[in-house]
Amino acid sequence: MNYYKFNEPYFGGNKMNYYKFNEPYYALIRAKTKDKAMKMYTQYIAEYDGGNLNDEVEQVSFADAILECIKAIEKTNDTTFSLQNGICGEEISNTLNNSKECILLLDGSLQ
């Protein structure tokens, strides 16, 4: 069994945060601030006309971000990601240990 170390990323000495959006499309975004996450969401995912986007975003912990990634991989039923052989753990570790602001997960209907 492979074990992977997850280090909470920092950007320029500042801790990165994780933001989960559920409406109108699901997304998990790593950004320094909530405002930056909302800007990335509206720029790359969807314009939001349904009210206040601030009401649709939730800051989640680093541990919850890991769980969101695991759930997303499990939902794909993709045999190239295997929890047993460690590929899944390596993929998640490489993704989450990166310190860049980015969209980590995106609603599958947008691809």
XYZ file of C-alpha atoms in Angstrom:
111
model
C 0.000 0.000 0.000
C 1.278 3.462 -0.892
C 0.970 6.395 1.475
C 1.035 9.996 0.331
C 1.827 13.072 2.323
C -0.431 16.059 1.835
C 1.070 19.408 2.722
C -1.267 22.342 2.875
C 0.010 24.667 0.124
C 1.112 28.230 0.714
C 1.478 30.948 -1.892
C 3.962 33.691 -1.121
C 3.803 32.818 2.568
C -0.011 32.925 2.596
C -2.095 29.831 3.186
C -4.213 28.808 0.205
C -7.935 28.352 0.727
C -10.461 26.050 -0.900
C -13.892 27.145 -2.090
C -16.738 24.892 -3.156
C -19.470 26.152 -5.480
C -22.655 24.143 -5.986
C -24.790 26.393 -8.202
C -25.179 26.952 -11.069
C -22.293 24.496 -11.670
C -20.203 22.552 -9.172
C -16.574 23.625 -8.806
C -13.774 23.342 -6.266
C -11.323 26.236 -6.516
C -8.038 26.861 -4.697
C -7.436 30.590 -4.229
C -5.952 33.019 -1.744
C -9.271 34.773 -1.124
C -12.982 34.216 -1.573
C -13.144 37.209 -3.931
C -10.431 35.671 -6.129
C -12.285 32.337 -6.170
C -15.522 34.051 -7.219
C -13.674 35.969 -9.947
C -12.159 32.724 -11.285
C -15.579 31.058 -11.196
C -17.283 33.787 -13.212
C -14.356 34.124 -15.617
C -13.788 30.444 -16.392
C -16.950 28.567 -15.447
C -20.144 30.576 -15.626
C -21.603 34.024 -15.451
C -23.913 34.127 -12.497
C -27.254 35.855 -12.929
C -29.253 33.931 -10.360
C -28.638 36.190 -7.377
C -25.658 36.630 -5.125
C -22.777 34.284 -5.970
C -21.485 34.929 -2.461
C -24.393 32.797 -1.199
C -23.351 29.865 -3.421
C -19.719 29.574 -2.293
C -18.502 27.773 0.806
C -14.962 27.737 2.146
C -13.895 24.172 2.893
C -10.929 22.798 4.791
C -7.880 21.229 3.178
C -9.086 17.816 4.424
C -12.496 18.396 2.821
C -10.786 19.357 -0.462
C -8.962 15.999 -0.396
C -12.265 14.199 0.187
C -13.940 16.117 -2.661
C -11.160 14.985 -5.028
C -11.482 11.365 -3.907
C -15.265 11.459 -4.376
C -14.873 12.967 -7.854
C -12.446 10.252 -8.935
C -14.711 7.540 -7.528
C -17.693 9.004 -9.442
C -15.882 8.728 -12.771
C -15.621 4.926 -12.499
C -12.395 5.359 -14.440
C -10.231 2.264 -14.015
C -7.038 4.276 -14.600
C -7.550 5.779 -11.138
C -7.230 3.069 -8.562
C -7.251 3.595 -4.832
C -5.545 0.219 -4.436
C -2.514 0.725 -6.690
C -1.845 4.266 -5.489
C -2.410 6.105 -8.762
C -5.349 7.932 -7.241
C -3.334 8.933 -4.185
C -0.446 10.147 -6.317
C -2.751 12.172 -8.580
C -4.510 13.832 -5.655
C -1.227 14.464 -3.842
C 0.360 16.092 -6.906
C -2.712 18.240 -7.494
C -3.312 19.415 -3.946
C 0.340 19.933 -3.004
C 0.717 22.489 -5.801
C 0.615 26.083 -4.532
C -0.981 27.751 -7.573
C -4.456 29.225 -7.603
C -6.554 27.012 -9.845
C -9.803 25.215 -10.511
C -9.365 21.770 -8.967
C -12.705 20.206 -9.873
C -15.341 21.194 -12.381
C -18.914 20.093 -13.066
C -18.772 17.185 -15.526
C -21.560 18.644 -17.648
C -19.227 21.491 -18.696
C -16.549 19.302 -20.272
